[in-house]
Coordinates of C-alpha atoms in Angstrom, one line a residue:
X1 CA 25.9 32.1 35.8
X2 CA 25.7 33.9 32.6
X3 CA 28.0 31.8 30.5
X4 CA 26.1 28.8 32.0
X5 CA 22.8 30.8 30.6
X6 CA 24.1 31.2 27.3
X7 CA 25.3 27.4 27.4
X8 CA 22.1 26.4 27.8
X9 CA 20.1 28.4 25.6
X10 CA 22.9 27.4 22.9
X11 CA 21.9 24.3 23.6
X12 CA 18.2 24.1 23.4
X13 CA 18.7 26.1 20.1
X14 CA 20.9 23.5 18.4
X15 CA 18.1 21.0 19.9
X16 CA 15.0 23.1 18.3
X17 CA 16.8 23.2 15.0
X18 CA 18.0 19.3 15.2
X19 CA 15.3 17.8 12.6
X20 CA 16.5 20.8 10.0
X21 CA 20.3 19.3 10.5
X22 CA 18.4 15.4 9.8
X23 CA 16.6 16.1 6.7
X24 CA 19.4 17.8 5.1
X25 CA 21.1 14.3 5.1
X26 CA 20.1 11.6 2.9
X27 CA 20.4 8.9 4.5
X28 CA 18.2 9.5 7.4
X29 CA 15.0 9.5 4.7
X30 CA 13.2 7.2 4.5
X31 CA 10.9 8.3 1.7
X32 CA 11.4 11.4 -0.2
X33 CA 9.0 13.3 -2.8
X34 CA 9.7 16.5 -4.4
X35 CA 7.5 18.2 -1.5
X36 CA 8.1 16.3 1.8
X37 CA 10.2 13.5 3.6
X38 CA 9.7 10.9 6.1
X39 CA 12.3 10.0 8.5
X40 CA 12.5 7.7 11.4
X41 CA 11.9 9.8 14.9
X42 CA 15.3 9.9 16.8
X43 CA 13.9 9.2 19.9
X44 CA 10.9 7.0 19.1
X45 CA 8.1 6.9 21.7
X46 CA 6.4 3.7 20.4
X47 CA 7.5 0.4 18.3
X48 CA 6.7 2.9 15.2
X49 CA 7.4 6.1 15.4
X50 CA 7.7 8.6 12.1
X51 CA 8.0 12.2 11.5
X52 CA 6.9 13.3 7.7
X53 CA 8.3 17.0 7.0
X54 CA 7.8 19.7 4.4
X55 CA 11.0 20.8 2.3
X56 CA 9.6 24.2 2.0
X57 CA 10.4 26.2 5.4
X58 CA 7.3 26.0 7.6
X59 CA 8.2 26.4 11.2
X60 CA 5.0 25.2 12.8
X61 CA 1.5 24.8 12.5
X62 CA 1.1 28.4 14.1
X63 CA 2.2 29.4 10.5
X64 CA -0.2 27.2 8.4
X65 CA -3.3 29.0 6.4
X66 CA -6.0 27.5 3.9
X67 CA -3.4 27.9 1.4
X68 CA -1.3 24.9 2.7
X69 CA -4.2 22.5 2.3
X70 CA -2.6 20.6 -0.7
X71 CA 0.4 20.5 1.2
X72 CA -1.2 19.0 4.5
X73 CA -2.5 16.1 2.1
X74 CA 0.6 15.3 0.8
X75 CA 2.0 14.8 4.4
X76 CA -1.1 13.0 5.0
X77 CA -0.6 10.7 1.6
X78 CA 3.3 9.7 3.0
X79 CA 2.1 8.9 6.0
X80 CA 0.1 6.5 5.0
X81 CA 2.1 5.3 2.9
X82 CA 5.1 4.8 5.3
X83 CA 2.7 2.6 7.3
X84 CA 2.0 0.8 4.7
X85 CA 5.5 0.2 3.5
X86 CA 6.1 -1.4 7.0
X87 CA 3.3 -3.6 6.4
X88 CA 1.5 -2.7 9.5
X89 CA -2.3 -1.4 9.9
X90 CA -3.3 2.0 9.8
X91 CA -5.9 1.9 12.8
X92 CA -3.4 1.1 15.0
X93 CA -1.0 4.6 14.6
X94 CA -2.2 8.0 15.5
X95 CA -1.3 10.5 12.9
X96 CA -1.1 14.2 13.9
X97 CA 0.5 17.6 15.4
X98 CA 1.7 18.4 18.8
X99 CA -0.5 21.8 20.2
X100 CA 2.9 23.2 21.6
X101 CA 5.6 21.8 18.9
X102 CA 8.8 21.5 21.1
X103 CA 10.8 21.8 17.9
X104 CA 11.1 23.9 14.8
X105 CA 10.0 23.1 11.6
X106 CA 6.5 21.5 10.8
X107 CA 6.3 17.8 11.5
X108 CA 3.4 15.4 11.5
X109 CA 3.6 12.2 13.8
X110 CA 2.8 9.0 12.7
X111 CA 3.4 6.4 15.6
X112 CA 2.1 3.1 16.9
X113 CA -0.3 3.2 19.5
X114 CA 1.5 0.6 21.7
X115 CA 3.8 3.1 22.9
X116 CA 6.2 0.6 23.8
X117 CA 9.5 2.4 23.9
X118 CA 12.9 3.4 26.2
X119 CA 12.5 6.6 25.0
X120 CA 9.0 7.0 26.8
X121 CA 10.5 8.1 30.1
X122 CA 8.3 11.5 31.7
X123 CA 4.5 12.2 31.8
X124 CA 5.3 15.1 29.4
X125 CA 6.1 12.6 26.6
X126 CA 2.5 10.2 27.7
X127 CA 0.4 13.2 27.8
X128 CA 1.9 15.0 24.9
X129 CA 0.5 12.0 22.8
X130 CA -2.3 11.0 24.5
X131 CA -4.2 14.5 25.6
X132 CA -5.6 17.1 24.0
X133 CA -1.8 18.3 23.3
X134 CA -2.2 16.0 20.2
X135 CA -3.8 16.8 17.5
X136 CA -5.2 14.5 14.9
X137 CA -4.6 15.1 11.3
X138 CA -8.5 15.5 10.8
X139 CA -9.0 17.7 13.3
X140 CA -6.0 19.8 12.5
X141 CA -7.1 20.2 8.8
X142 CA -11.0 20.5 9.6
X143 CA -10.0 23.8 11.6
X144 CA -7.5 25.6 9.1
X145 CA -10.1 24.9 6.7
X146 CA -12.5 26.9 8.4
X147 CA -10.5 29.9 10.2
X148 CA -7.5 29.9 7.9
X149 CA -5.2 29.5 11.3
X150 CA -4.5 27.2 14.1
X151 CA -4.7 28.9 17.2
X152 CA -2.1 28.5 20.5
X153 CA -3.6 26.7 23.7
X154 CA -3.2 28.9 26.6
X155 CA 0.1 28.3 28.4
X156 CA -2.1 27.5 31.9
X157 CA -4.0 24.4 29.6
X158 CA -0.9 23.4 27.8
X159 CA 0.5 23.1 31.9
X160 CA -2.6 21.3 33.1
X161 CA -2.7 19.1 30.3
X162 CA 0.7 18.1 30.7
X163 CA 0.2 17.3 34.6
X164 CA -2.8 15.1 33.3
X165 CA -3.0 11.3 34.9
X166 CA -1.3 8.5 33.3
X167 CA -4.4 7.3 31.8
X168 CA -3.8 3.9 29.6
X169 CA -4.8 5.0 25.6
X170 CA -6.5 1.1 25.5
X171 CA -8.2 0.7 28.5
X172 CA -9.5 2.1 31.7
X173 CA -6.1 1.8 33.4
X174 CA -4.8 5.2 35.2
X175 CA -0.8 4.4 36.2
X176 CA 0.6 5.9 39.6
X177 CA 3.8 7.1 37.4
X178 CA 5.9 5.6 34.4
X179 CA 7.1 2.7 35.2
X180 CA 4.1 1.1 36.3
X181 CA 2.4 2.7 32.4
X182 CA 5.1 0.8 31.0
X183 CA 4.6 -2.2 32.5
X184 CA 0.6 -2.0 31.7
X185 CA 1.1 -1.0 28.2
X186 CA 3.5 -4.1 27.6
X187 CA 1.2 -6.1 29.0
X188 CA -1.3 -4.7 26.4
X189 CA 1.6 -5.6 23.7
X190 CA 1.9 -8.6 24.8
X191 CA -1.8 -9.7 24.5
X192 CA -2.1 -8.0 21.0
X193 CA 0.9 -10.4 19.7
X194 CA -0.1 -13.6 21.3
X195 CA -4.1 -12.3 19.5
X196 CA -2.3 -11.9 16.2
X197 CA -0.5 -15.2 16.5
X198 CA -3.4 -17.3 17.0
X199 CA -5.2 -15.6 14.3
X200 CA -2.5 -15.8 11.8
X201 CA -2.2 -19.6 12.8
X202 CA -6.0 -19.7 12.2
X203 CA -5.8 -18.1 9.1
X204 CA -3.1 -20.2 7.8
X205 CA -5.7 -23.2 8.8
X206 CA -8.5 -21.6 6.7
X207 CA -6.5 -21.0 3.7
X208 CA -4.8 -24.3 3.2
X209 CA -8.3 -25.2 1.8
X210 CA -10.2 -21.8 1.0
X211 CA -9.3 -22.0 -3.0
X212 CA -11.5 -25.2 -3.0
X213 CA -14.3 -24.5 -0.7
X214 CA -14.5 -21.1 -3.1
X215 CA -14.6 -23.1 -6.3
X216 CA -17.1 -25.6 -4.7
X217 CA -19.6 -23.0 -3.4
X218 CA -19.2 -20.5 -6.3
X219 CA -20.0 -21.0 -10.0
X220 CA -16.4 -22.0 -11.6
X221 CA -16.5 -19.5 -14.2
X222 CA -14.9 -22.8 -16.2
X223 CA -14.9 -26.3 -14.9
X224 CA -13.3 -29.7 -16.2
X225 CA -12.7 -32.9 -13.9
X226 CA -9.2 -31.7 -13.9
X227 CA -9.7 -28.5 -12.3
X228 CA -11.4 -25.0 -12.2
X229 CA -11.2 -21.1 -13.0
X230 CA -12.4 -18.8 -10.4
X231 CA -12.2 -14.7 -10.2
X232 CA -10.1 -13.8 -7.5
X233 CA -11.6 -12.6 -4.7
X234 CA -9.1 -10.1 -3.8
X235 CA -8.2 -8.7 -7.1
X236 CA -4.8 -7.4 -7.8
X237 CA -5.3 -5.7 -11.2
X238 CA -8.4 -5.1 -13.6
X239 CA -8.6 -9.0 -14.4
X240 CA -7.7 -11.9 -12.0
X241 CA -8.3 -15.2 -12.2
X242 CA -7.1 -18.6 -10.5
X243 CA -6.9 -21.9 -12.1
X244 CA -7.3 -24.2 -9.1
X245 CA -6.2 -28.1 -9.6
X246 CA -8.7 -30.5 -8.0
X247 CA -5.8 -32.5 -7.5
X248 CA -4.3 -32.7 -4.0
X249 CA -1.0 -30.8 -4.4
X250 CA 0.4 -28.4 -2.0
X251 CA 2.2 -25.8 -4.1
X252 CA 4.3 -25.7 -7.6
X253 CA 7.9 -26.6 -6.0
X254 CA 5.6 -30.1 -5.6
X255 CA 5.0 -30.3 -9.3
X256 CA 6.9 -33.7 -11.1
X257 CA 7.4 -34.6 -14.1
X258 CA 4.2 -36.8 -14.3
X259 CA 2.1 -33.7 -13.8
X260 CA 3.4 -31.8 -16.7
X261 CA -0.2 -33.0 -18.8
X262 CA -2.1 -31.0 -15.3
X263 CA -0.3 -28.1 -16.5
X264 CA -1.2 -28.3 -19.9
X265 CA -4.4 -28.4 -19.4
X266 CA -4.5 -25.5 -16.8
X267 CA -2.8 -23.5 -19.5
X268 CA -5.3 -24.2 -21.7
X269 CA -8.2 -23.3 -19.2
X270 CA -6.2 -20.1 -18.4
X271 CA -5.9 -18.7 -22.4
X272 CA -10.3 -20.0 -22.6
X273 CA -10.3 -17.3 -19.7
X274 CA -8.6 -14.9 -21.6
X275 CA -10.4 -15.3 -24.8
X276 CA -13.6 -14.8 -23.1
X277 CA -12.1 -10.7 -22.1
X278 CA -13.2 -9.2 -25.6
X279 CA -11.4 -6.4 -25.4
X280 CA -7.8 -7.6 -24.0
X281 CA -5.2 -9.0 -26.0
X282 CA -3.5 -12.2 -25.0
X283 CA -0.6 -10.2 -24.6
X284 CA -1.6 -8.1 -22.1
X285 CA -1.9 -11.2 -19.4
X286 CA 0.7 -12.7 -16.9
X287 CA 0.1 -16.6 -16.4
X288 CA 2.2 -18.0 -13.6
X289 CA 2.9 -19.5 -9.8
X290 CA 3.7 -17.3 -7.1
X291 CA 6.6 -19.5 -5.5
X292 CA 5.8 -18.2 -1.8
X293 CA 2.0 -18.8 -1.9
X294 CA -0.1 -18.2 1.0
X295 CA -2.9 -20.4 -0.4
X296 CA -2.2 -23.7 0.1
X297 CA -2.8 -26.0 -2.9
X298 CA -1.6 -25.5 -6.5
X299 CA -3.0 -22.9 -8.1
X300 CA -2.1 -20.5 -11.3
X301 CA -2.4 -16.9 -11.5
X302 CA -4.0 -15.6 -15.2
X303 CA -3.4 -11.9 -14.2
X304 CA -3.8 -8.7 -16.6
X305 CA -0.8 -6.5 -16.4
X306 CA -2.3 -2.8 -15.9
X307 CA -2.3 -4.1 -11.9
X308 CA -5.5 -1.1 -11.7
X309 CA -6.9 -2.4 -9.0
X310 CA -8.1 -1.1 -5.3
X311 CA -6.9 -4.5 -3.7
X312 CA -2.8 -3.6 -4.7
X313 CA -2.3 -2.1 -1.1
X314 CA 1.2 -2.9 0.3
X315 CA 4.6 -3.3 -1.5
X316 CA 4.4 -7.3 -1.5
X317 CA 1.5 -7.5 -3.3
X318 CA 2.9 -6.1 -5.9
X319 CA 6.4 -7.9 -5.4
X320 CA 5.1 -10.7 -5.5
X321 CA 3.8 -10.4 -9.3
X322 CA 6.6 -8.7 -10.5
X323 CA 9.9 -10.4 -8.8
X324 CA 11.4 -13.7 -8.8
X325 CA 8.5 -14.5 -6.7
X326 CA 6.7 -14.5 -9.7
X327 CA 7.3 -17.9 -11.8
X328 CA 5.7 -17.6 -15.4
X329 CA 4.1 -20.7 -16.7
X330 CA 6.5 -21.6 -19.2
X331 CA 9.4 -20.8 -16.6
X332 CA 7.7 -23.6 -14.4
X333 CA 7.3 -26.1 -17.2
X334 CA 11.0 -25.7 -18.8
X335 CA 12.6 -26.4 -15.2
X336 CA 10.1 -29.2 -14.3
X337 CA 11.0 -30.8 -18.2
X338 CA 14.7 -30.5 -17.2
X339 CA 14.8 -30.8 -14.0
X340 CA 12.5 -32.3 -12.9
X341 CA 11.1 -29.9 -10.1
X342 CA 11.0 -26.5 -8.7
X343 CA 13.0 -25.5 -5.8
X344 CA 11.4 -24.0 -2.9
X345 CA 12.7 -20.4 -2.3
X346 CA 14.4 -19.6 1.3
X347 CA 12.1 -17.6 3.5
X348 CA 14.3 -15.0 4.2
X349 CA 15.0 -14.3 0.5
X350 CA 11.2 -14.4 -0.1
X351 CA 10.8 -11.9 2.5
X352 CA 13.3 -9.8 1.2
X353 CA 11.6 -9.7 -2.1
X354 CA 8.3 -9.4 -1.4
X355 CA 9.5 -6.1 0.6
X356 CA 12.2 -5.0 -2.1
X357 CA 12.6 -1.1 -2.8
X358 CA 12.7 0.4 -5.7
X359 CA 9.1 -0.6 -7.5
X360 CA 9.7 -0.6 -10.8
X361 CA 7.3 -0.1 -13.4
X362 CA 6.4 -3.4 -15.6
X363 CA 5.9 -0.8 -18.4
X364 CA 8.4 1.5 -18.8
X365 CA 11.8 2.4 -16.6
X366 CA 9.8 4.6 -14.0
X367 CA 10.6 3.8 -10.6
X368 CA 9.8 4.6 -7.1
X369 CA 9.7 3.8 -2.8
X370 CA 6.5 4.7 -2.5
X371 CA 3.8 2.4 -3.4
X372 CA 0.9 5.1 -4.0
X373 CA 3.2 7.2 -6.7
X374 CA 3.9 3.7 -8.4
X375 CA -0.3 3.2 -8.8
X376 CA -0.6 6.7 -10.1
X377 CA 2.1 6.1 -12.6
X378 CA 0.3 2.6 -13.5
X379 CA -2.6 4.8 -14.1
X380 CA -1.5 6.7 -16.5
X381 CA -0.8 3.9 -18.4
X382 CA -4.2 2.2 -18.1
X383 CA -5.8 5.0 -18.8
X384 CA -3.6 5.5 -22.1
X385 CA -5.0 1.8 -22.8
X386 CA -8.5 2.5 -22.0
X387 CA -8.6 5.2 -24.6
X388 CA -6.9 2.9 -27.6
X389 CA -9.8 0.5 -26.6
X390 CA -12.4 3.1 -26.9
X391 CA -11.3 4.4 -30.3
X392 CA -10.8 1.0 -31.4
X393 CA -14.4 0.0 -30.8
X394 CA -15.9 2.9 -31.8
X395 CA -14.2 2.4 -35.6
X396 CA -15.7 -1.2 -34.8
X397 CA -19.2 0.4 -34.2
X398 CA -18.8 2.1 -37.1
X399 CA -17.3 -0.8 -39.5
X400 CA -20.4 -2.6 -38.4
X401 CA -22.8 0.0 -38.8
X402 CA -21.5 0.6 -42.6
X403 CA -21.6 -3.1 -42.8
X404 CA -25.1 -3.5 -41.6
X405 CA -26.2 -0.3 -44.1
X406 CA -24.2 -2.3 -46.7
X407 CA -23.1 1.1 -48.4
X408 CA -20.5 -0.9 -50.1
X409 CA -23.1 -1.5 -52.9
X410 CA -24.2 1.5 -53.7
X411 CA -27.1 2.0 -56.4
X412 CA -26.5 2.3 -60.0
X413 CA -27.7 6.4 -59.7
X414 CA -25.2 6.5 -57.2
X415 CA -22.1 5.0 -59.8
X416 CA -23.4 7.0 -62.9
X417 CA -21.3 10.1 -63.2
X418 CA -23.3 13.8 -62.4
X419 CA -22.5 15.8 -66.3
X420 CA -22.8 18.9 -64.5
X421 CA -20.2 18.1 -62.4
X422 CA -17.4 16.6 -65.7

């Protein structure tokens, strides 16, 4: 009995200890910073299911103070970010702490709300998530702000909270035992993707024309009877604009040689555009196709290349302005010239870009996995630009101002030499 004793408590040791063992190898992370990690949980309770660690040695939240604050954000910030990476949306995960942490070191949870899993198998792991035993980021962080500690839940409520009903987290559902919660929440799943089908399909519908109807009801900021400039509604850097044809074509792999004077002339709209930003040289502007459109109906991108913009949110907007998904104009005119066309791109190597890790800078050789340290870097380097453009029109201000004064005649007193001063 003894030996079986130790056994066992040998055993939930090497258990408790078992995410310390996983972040010490590199291949489990996912995403790794100079203060935290994310890794994938080994027995995932939901579709999505992440843990996001310190590397300093923090057992729990029992040992967190106002000190830790920064650090708590920094979790926070990755956990965002891995949701974003997956391209999924960020009101459908719960991000927090478990009240009675089953396992040493800190670790926040970041995990899909369908909680459609194998590894969901006991009312311990529902209500663990789905009670008071879970605590949300916010909450967590609102209360170390104010008494500098997070204080343990009574072992009698962590007991009754954990013999809680099955209560669904999406409706007012209440399971007899798992099996049957498993069967309701897939339901749940179920209705979600056929919802997201249909509005994808409708979306798809909607765009095929949207370009158009926009230039139609808004005031082209240029217009010809060839085709129109528009700011894009969704910006992806500090200036972006479309060129739209008014021609009927569907995309730039259906561009022939016949339409190579339509592309002149959209080139020509795009550098009026770019003439009309005072303060932003030619140079600093991508013109091109993205090859994997969502908009249906040809249309070229007249894009500045800080990319500062709110509206760069996941990793394949900004793969798809800085990959081979990215055709430049004169890329598109050369293989048209020669060959007559542009081929289409497969869809599984277009989704392969568009979700391509490392991002690397468009500047400089800085790269990064994480799409939030790659906008901070980019920045920088706007904000290195902005200054140059503020110094460079204040010496205009002042050029114009000695121009105005026209001190370069000066008065003959002013030429005639002072003898006092020979």
């Amino acid at each position: 009995m003894t030996i079986d004793c130790r056994s066992n408590q040998l055993l939930k040791m090497s258990w408790q200890t078992g995410l310390i063992k996983t972040i010490l190898d590199p291949a489990n992370l996912i995403i790794s910073t100079d203060i935290a990690v994310v890794i994938a949980d080994k027995y995932p309770k939901a579709r999505h299911h992440y843990l996001v660690l310190p590397k300093e040695d923090i057992g729990s939240i029992f040992q967190l103070n106002r000190t830790h604050l920064p650090l708590l954000e920094e979790l926070h910030l990755l956990a965002r970010n891995i949701i974003e990476v997956r391209g999924e949306c960020f009101e459908s995960f719960q991000i927090g702490f478990h009240a009675q942490p089953s396992m040493q070191r800190l670790h926040l949870h970041v995990i899909s709300k369908d909680f459609v899993s194998d590894w969901l198998k006991t009312k311990k792991h529902w209500n663990s998530f789905n009670t008071s035993l879970f605590i949300p980021y916010e909450a967590l962080y609102e209360n170390l702000s104010k008494d500098d500690q997070i204080q343990r839940l009574p072992k009698a409520r962590v007991e009754e909270l954990l013999s809680k009903p099955l209560a669904c987290n999406q409706c007012e559902f209440v399971a007899k035992n798992i099996p049957s919660l498993k069967e309701h929440l897939l339901q749940h799943q179920l209705c979600s993707y056929s919802k997201k089908r249909f509005e994808m399909s409708n979306s798809t519908e909607s765009a095929k024309n949207k370009l158009m109807q926009r230039a139609k009801i808004e005031k082209p900021l240029i217009e010809t009877d060839q085709a129109v400039v528009i700011k894009d509604a969704y910006p992806k850097a500090q200036y972006h604009f479309i060129v739209v044809s008014k021609e009927d074509i569907p995309s730039v792999c259906a561009l022939t040689r016949d339409k190579l004077p339509l592309l002149d002339h959209m080139k020509e709209l795009a550098n009026q555009i770019i003439e009309q930003q005072q303060y932003v040289a030619p140079s600093n502007f991508l013109i091109g196709f993205k090859i994997d459109a969502f908009m249906n109906g040809l249309n070229m991108h007249v894009i500045s290349n800080d990319f500062y913009s709110k509206c760069m949110r996941r990793v394949k907007h900004w793969n798809s302005f800085n990959t081979e998904l990215f055709l430049t104009y004169q890329a598109v005119y050369a293989a048209i010239s020669f060959q007559g066309s542009i081929e289409p791109m497969a869809a599984e190597k277009a989704d392969k870009l568009l979700n391509a890790l490392p991002l690397h800078c468009n500047q400089c050789d800085f790269k990064t996995d994480i799409l939030l340290g790659l906008k901070g870097h980019l920045f920088e380097h706007w904000e290195k630009r902005e200054h140059k453009l503020q110094i460079n029109q204040e010496v205009e201000k002042i050029i114009r101002m000695l121009d105005d004064a026209k001190l370069t005649t000066l008065p003959k007193a002013a030429l005639t030499p002072n003898r006092q001063s020979l």
